mmCIF file of N, CA and C in Angstrom:
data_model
loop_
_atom_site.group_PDB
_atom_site.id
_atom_site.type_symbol
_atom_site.label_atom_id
_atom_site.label_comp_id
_atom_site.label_asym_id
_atom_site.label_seq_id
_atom_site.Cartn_x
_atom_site.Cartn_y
_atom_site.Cartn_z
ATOM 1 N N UNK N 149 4.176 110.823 -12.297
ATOM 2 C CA UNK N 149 3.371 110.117 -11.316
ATOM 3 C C UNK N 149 1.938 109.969 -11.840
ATOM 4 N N UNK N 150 1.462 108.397 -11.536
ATOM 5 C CA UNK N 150 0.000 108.606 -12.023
ATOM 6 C C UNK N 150 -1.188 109.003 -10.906
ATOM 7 N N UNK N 151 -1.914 109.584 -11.777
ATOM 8 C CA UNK N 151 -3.086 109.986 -9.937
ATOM 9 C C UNK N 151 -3.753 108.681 -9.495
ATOM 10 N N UNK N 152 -4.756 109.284 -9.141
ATOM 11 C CA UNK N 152 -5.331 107.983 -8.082
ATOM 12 C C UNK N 152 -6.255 107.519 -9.112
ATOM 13 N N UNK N 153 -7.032 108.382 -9.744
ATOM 14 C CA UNK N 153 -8.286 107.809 -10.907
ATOM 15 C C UNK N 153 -7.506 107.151 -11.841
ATOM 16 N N UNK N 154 -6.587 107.551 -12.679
ATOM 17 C CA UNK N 154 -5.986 107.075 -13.355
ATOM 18 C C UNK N 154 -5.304 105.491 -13.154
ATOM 19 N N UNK N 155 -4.877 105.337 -12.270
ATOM 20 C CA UNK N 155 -4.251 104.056 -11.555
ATOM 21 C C UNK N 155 -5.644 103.242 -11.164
ATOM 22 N N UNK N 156 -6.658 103.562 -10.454
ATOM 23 C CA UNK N 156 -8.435 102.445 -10.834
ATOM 24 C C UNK N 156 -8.431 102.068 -11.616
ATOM 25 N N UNK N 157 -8.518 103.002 -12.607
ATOM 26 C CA UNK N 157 -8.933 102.877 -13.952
ATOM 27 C C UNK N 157 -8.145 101.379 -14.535
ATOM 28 N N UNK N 158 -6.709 101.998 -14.417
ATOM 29 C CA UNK N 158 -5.647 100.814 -14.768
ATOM 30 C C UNK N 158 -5.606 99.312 -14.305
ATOM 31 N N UNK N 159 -6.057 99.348 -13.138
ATOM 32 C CA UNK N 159 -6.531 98.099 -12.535
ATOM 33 C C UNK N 159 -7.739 97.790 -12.595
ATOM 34 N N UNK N 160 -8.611 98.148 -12.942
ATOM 35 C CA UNK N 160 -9.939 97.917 -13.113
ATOM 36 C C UNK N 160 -9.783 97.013 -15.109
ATOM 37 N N UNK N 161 -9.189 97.490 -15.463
ATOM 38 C CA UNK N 161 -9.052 97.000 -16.734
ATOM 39 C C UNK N 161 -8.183 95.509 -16.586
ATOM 40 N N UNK N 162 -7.478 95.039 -15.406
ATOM 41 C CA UNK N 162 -6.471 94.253 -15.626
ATOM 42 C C UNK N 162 -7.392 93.388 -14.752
ATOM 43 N N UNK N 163 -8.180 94.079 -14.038
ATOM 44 C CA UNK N 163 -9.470 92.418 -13.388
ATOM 45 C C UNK N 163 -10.325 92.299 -14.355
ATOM 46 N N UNK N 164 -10.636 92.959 -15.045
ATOM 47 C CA UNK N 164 -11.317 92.674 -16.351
ATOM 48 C C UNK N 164 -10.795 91.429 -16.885
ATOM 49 N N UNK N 165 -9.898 91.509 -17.298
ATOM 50 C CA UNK N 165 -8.764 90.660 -18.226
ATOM 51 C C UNK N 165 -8.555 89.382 -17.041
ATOM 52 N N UNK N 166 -8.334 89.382 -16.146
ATOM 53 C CA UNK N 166 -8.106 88.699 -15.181
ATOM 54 C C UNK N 166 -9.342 87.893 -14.919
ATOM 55 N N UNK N 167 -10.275 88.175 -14.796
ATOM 56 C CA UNK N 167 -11.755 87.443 -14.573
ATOM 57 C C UNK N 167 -12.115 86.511 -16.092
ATOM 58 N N UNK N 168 -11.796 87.420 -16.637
ATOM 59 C CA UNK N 168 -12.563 87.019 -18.613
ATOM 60 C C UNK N 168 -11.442 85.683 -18.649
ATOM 61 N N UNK N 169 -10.131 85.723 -17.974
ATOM 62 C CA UNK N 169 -9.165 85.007 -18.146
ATOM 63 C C UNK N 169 -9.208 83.388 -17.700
ATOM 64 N N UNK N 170 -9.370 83.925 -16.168
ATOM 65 C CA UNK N 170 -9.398 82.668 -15.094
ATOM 66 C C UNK N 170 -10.294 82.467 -14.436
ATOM 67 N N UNK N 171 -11.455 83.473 -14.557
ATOM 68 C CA UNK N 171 -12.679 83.021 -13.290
ATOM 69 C C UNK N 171 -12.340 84.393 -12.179
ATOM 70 N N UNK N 172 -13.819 84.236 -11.349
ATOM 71 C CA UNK N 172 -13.765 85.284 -10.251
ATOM 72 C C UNK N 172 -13.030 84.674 -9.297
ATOM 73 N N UNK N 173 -12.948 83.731 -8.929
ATOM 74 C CA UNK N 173 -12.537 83.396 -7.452
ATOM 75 C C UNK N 173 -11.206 83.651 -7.048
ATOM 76 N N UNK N 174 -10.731 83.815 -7.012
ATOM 77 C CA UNK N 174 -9.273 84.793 -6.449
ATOM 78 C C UNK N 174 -8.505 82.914 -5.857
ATOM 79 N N UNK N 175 -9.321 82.021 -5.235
ATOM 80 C CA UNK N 175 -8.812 80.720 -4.458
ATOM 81 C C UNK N 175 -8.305 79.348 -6.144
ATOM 82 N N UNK N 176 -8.689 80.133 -7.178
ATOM 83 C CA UNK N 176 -8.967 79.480 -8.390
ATOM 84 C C UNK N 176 -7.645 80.391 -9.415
ATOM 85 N N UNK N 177 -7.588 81.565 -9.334
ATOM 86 C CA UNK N 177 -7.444 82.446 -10.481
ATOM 87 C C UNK N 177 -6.134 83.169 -10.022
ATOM 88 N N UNK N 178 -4.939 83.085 -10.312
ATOM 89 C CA UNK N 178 -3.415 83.062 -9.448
ATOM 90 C C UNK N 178 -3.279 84.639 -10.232
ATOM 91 N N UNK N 179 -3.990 85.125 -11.145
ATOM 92 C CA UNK N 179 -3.452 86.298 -11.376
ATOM 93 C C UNK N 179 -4.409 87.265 -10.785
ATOM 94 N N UNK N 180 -5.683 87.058 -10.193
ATOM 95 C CA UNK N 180 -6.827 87.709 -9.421
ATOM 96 C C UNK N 180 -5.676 88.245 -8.251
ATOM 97 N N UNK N 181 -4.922 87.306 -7.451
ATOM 98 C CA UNK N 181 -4.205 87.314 -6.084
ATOM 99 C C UNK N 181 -2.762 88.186 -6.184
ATOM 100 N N UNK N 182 -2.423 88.326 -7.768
ATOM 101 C CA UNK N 182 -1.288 89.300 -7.821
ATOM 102 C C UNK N 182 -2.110 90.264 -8.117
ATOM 103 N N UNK N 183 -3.324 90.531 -8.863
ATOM 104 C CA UNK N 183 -3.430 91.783 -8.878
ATOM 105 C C UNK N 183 -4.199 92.649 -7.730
ATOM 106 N N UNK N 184 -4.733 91.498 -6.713
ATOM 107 C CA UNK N 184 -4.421 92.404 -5.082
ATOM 108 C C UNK N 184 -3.864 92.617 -4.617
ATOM 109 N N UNK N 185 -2.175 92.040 -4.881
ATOM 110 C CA UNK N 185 -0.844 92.953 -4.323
ATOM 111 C C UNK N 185 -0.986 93.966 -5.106
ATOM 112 N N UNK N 186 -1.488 94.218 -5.962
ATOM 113 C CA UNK N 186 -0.972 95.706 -7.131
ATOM 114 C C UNK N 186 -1.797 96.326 -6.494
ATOM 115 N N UNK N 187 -2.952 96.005 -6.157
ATOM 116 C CA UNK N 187 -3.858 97.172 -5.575
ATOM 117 C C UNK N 187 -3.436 97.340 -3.836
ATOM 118 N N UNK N 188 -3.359 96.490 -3.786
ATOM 119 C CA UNK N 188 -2.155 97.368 -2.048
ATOM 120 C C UNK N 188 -1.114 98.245 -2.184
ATOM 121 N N UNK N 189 -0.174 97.486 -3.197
ATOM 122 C CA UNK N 189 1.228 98.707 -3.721
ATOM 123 C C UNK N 189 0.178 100.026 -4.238
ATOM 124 N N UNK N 190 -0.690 100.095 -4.710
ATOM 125 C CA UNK N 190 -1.388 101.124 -5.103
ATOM 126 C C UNK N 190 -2.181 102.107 -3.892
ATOM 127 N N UNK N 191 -1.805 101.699 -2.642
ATOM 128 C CA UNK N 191 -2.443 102.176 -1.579
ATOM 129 C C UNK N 191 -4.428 102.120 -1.714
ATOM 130 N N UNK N 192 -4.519 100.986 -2.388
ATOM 131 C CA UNK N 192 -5.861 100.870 -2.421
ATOM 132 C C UNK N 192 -6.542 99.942 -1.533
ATOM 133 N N UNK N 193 -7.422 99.874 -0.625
ATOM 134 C CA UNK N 193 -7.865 99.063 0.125
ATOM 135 C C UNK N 193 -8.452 97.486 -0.252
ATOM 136 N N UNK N 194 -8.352 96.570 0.674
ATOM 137 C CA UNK N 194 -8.769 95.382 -0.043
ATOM 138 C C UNK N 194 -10.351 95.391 -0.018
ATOM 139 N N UNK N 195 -10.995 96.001 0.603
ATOM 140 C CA UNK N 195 -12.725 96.150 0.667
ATOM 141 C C UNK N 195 -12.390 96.824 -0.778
ATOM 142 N N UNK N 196 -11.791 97.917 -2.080
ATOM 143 C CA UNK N 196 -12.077 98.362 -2.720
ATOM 144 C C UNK N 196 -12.016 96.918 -3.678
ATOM 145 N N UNK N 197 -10.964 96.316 -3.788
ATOM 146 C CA UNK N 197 -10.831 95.202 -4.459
ATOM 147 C C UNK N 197 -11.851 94.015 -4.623
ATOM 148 N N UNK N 198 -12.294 93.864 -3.258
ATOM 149 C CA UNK N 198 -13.242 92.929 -3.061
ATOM 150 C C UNK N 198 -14.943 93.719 -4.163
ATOM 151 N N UNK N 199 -15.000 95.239 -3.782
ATOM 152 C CA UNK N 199 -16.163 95.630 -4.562
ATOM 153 C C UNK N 199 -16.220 96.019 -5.834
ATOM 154 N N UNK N 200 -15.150 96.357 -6.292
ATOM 155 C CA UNK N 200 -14.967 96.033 -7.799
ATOM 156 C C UNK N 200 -15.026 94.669 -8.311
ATOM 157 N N UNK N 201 -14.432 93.721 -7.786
ATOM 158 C CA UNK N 201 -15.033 92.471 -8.078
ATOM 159 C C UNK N 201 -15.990 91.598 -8.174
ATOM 160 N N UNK N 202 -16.949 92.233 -7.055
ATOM 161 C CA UNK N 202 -17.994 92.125 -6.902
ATOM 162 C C UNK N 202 -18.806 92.935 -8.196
ATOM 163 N N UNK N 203 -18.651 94.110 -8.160
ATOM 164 C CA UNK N 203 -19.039 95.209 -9.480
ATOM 165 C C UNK N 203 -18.743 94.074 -11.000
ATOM 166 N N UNK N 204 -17.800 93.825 -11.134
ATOM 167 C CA UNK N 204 -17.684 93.229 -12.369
ATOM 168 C C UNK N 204 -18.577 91.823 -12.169
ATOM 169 N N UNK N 205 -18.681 91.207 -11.376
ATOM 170 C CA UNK N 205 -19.109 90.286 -11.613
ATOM 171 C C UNK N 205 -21.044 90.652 -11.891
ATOM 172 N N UNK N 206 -21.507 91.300 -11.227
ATOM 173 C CA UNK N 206 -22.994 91.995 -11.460
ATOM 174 C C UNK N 206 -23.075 92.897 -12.986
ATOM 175 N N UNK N 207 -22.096 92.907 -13.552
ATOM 176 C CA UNK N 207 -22.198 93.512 -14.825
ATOM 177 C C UNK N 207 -22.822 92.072 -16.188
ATOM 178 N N UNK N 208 -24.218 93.080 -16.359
ATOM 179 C CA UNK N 208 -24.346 91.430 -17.294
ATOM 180 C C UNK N 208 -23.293 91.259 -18.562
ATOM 181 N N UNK N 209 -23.281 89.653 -18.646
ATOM 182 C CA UNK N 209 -22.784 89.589 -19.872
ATOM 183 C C UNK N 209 -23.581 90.359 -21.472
ATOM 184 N N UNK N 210 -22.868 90.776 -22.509
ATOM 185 C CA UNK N 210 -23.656 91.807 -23.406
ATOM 186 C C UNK N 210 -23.356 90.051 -24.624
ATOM 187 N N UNK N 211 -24.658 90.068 -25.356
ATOM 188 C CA UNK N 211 -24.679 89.600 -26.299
ATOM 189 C C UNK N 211 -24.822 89.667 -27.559
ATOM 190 N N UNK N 212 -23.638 89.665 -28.769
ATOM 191 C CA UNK N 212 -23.323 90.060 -29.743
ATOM 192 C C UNK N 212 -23.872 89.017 -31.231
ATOM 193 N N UNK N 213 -24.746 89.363 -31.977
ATOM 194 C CA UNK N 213 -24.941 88.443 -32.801
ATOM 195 C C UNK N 213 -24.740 89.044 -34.282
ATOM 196 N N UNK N 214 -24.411 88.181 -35.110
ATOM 197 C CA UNK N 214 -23.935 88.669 -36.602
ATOM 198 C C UNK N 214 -24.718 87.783 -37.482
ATOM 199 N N UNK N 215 -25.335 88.366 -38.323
ATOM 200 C CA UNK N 215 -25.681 87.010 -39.747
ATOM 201 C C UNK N 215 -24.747 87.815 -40.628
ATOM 202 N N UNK N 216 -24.097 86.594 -41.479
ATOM 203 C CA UNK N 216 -22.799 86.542 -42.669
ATOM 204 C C UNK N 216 -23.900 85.901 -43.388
ATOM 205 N N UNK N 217 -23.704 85.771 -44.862
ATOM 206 C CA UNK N 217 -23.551 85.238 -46.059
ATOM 207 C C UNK N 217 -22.830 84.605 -46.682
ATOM 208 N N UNK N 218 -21.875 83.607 -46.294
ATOM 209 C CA UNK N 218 -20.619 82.922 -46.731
ATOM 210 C C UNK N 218 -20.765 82.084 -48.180
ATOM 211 N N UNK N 219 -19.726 81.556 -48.633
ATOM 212 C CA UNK N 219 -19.497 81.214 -49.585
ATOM 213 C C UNK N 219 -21.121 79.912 -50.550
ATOM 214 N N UNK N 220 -21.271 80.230 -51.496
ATOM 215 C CA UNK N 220 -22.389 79.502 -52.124
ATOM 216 C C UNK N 220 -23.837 79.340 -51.258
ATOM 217 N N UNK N 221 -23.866 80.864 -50.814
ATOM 218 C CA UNK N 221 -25.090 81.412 -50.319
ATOM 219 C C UNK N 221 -25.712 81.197 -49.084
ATOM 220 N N UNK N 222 -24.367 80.290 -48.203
ATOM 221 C CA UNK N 222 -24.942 79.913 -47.136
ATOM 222 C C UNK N 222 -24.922 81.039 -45.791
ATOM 223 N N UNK N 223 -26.227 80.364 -45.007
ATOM 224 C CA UNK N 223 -25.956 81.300 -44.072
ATOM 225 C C UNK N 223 -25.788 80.779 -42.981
ATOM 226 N N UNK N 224 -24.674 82.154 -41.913
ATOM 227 C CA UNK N 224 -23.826 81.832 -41.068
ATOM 228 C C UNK N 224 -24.229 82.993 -39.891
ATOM 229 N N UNK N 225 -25.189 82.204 -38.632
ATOM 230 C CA UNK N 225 -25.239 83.174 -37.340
ATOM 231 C C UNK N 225 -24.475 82.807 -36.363
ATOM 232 N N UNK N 226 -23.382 84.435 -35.919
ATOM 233 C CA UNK N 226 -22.570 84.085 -34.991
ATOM 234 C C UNK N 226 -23.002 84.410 -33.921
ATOM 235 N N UNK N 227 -22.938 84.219 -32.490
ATOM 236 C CA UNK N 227 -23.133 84.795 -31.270
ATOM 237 C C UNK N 227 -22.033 84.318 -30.633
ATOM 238 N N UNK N 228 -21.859 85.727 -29.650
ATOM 239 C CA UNK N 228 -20.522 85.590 -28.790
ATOM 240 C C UNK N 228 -21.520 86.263 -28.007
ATOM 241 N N UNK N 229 -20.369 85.969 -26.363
ATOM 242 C CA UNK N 229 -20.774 87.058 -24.983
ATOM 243 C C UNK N 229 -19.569 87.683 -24.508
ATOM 244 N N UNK N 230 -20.009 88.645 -24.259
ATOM 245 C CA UNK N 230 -18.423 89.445 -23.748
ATOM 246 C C UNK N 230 -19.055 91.106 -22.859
ATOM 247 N N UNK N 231 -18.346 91.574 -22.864
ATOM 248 C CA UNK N 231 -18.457 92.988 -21.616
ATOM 249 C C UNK N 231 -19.218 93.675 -22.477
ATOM 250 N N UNK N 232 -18.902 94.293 -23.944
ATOM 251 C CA UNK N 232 -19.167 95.443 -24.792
ATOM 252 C C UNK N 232 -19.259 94.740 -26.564
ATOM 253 N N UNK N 233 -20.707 94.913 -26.027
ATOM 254 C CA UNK N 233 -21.560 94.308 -27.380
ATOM 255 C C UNK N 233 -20.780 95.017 -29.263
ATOM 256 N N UNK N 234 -20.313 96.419 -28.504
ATOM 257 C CA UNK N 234 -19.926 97.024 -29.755
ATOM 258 C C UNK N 234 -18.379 96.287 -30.068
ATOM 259 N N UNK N 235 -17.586 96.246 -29.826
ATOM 260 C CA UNK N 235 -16.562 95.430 -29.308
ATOM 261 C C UNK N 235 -16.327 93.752 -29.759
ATOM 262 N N UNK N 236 -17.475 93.610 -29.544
ATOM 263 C CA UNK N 236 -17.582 92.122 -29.790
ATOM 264 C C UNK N 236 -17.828 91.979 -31.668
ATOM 265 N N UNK N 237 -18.919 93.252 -32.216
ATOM 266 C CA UNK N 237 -19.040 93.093 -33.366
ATOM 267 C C UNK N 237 -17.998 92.995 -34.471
ATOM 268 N N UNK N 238 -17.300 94.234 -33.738
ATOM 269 C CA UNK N 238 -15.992 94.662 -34.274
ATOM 270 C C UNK N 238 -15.060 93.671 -34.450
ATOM 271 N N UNK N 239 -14.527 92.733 -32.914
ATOM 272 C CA UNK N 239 -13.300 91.737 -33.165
ATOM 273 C C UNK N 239 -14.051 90.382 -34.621
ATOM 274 N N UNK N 240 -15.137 90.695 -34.485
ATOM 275 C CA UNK N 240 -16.229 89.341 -35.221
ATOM 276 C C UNK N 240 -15.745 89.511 -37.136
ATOM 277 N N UNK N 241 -15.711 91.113 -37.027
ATOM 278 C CA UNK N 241 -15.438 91.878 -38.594
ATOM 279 C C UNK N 241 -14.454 91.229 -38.881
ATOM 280 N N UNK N 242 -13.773 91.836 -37.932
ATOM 281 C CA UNK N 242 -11.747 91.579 -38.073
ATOM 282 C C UNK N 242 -11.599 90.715 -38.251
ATOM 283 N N UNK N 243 -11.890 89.998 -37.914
ATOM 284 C CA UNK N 243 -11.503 88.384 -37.781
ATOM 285 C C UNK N 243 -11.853 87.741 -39.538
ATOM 286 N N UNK N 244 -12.924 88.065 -39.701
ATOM 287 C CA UNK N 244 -13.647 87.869 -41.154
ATOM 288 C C UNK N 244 -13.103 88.304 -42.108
ATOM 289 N N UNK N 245 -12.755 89.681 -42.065
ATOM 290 C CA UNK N 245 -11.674 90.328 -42.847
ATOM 291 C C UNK N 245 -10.540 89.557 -42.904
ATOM 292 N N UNK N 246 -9.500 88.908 -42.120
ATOM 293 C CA UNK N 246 -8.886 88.522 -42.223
ATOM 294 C C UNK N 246 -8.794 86.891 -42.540
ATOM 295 N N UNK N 247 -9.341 86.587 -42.775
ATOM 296 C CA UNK N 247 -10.166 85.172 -43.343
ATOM 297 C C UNK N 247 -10.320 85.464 -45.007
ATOM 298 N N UNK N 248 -10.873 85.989 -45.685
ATOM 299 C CA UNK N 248 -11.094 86.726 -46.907
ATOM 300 C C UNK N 248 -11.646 85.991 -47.526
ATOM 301 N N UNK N 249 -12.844 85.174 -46.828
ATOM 302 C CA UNK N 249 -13.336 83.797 -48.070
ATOM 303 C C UNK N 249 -14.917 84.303 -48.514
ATOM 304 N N UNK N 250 -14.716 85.261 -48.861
ATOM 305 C CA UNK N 250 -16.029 85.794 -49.066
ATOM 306 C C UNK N 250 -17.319 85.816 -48.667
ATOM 307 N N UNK N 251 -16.993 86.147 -47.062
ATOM 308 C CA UNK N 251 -17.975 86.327 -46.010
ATOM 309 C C UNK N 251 -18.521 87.966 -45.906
ATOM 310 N N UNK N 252 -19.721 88.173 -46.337
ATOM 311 C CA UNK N 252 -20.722 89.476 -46.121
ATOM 312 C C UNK N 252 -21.414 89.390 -45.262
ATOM 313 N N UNK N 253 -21.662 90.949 -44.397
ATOM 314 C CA UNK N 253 -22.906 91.040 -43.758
ATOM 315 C C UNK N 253 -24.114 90.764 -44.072
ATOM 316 N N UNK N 254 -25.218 90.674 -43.744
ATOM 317 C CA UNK N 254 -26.254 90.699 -44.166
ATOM 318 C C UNK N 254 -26.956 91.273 -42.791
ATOM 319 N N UNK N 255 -27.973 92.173 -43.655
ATOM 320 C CA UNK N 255 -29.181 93.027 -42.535
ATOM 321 C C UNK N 255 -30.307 92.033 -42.181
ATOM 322 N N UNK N 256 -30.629 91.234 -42.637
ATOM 323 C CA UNK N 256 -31.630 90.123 -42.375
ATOM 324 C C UNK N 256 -31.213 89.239 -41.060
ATOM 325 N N UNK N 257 -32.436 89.305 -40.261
ATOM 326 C CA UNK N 257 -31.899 88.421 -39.233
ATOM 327 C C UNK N 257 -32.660 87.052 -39.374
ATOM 328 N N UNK N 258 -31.204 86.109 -39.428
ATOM 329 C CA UNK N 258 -32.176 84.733 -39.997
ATOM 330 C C UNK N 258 -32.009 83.764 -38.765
ATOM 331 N N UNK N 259 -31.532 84.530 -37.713
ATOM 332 C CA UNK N 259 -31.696 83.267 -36.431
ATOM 333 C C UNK N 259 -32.737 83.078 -36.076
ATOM 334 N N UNK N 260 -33.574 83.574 -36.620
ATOM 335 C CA UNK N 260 -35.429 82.344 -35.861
ATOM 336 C C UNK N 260 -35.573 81.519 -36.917
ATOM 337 N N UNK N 261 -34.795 81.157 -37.814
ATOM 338 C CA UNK N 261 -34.794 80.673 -39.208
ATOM 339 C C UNK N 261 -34.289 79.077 -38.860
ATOM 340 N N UNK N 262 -33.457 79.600 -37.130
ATOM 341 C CA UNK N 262 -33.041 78.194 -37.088
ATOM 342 C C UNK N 262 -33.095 77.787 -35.675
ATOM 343 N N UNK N 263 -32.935 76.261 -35.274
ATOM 344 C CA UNK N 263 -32.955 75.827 -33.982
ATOM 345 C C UNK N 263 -31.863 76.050 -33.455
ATOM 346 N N UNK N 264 -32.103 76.471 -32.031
ATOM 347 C CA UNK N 264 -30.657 76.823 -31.534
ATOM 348 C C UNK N 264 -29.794 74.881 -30.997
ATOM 349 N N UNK N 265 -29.045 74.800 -30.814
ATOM 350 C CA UNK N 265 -28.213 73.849 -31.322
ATOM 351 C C UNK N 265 -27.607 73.529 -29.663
ATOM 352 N N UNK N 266 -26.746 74.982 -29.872
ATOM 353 C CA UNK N 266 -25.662 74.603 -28.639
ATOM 354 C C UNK N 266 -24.448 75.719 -28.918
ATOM 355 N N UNK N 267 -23.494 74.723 -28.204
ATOM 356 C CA UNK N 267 -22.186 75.544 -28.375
ATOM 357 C C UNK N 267 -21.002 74.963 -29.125
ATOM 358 N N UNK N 268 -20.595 75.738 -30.312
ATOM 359 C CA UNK N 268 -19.416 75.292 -30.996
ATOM 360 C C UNK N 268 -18.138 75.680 -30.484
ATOM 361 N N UNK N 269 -17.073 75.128 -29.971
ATOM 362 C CA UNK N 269 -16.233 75.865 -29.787
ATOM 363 C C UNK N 269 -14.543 75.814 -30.876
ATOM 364 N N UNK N 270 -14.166 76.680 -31.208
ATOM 365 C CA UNK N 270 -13.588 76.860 -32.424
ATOM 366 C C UNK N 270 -12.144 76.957 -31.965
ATOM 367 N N UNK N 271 -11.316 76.104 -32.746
ATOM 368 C CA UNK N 271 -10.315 76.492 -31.684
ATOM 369 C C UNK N 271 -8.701 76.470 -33.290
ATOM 370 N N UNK N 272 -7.486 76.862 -33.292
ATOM 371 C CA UNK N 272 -6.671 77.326 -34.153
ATOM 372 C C UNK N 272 -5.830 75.927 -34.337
ATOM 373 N N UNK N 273 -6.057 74.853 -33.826
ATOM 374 C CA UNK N 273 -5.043 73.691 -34.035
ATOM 375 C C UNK N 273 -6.689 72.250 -34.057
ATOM 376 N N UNK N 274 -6.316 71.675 -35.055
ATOM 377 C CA UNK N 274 -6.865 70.230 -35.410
ATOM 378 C C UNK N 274 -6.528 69.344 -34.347
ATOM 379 N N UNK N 275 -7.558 68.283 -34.448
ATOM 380 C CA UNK N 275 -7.617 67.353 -33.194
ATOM 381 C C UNK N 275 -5.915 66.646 -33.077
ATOM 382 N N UNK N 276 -4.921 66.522 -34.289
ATOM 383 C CA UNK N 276 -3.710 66.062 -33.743
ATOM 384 C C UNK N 276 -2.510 67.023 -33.520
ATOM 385 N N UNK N 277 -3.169 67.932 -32.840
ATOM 386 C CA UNK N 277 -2.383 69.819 -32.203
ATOM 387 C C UNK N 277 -1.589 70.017 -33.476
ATOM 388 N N UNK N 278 -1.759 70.255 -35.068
ATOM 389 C CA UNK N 278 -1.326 70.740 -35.905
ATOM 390 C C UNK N 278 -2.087 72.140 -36.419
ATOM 391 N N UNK N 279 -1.633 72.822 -36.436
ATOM 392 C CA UNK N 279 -2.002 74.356 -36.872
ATOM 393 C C UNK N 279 -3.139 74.317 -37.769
ATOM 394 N N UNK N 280 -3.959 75.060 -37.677
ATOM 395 C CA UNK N 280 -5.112 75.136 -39.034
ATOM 396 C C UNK N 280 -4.696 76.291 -39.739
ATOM 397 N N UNK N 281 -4.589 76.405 -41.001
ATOM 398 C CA UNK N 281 -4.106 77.496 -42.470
ATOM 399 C C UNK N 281 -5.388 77.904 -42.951
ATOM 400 N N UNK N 282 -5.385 79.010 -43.064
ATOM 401 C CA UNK N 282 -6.424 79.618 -44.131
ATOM 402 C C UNK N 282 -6.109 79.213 -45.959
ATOM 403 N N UNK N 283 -4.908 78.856 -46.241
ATOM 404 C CA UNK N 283 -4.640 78.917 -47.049
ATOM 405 C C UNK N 283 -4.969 77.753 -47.654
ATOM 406 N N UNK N 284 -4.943 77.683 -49.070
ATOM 407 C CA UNK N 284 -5.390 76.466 -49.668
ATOM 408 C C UNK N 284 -4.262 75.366 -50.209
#
């Protein structure tokens, strides 16, 4: 049997995922509304549901920034937003690591180096939905 902290805990992680997913609004977000049946089967009140949601949503976003060194000396600043700034650096590594095109850290911070722009958004399939390859 799980206790009572233990089982928060568990749902507190799955509105996490649930918000980051679909949005706060529970009238918008179809898995927000199953996971207030889980917290009833959990004998948890819907005022608790409603203030954890509320709680997550007052949590600021943490902002994660990286300068790389990529291939023929160029440089590359990433920024993401997400819950846990440490977290964010980490999936940023991984990801790079697994790329292997000879992308380094660098300790220099060269984002006042440049105008901020906007937003790129990066996505795993080319404009005619065919897969993108790392490979050459």
């Amino acid at each position: 049997m799980v206790s009572k902290t233990k089982a928060a805990e568990q749902l507190m992680h799955k509105m996490k995922r649930a918000v980051r997913a679909g949005g706060p609004d529970p009238k918008f977000n179809k898995d927000l509304v199953q996971l207030q049946l889980e917290y009833r089967a959990a004998n948890f009140s819907d005022e608790a549901f409603q203030r954890d949601l509320k709680h997550l949503q007052q949590q600021p976003a943490k902002i994660a920034q990286v300068t790389l060194r990529g291939p023929s000396a160029s440089i590359i600043v990433v920024e993401t937003e997400g819950i846990s700034k440490k977290k964010l650096q980490e999936l940023i590594l991984t990801h790079l690591e697994k790329s292997g095109g000879g992308f380094r850290l660098t300790q220099n911070d060269y984002s006042r180096a440049f105008e901020e722009k906007g937003v790129v958004v990066m996505a795993s399939t080319k404009a005619d939905r065919t897969a993108v390859t790392l490979e050459t």
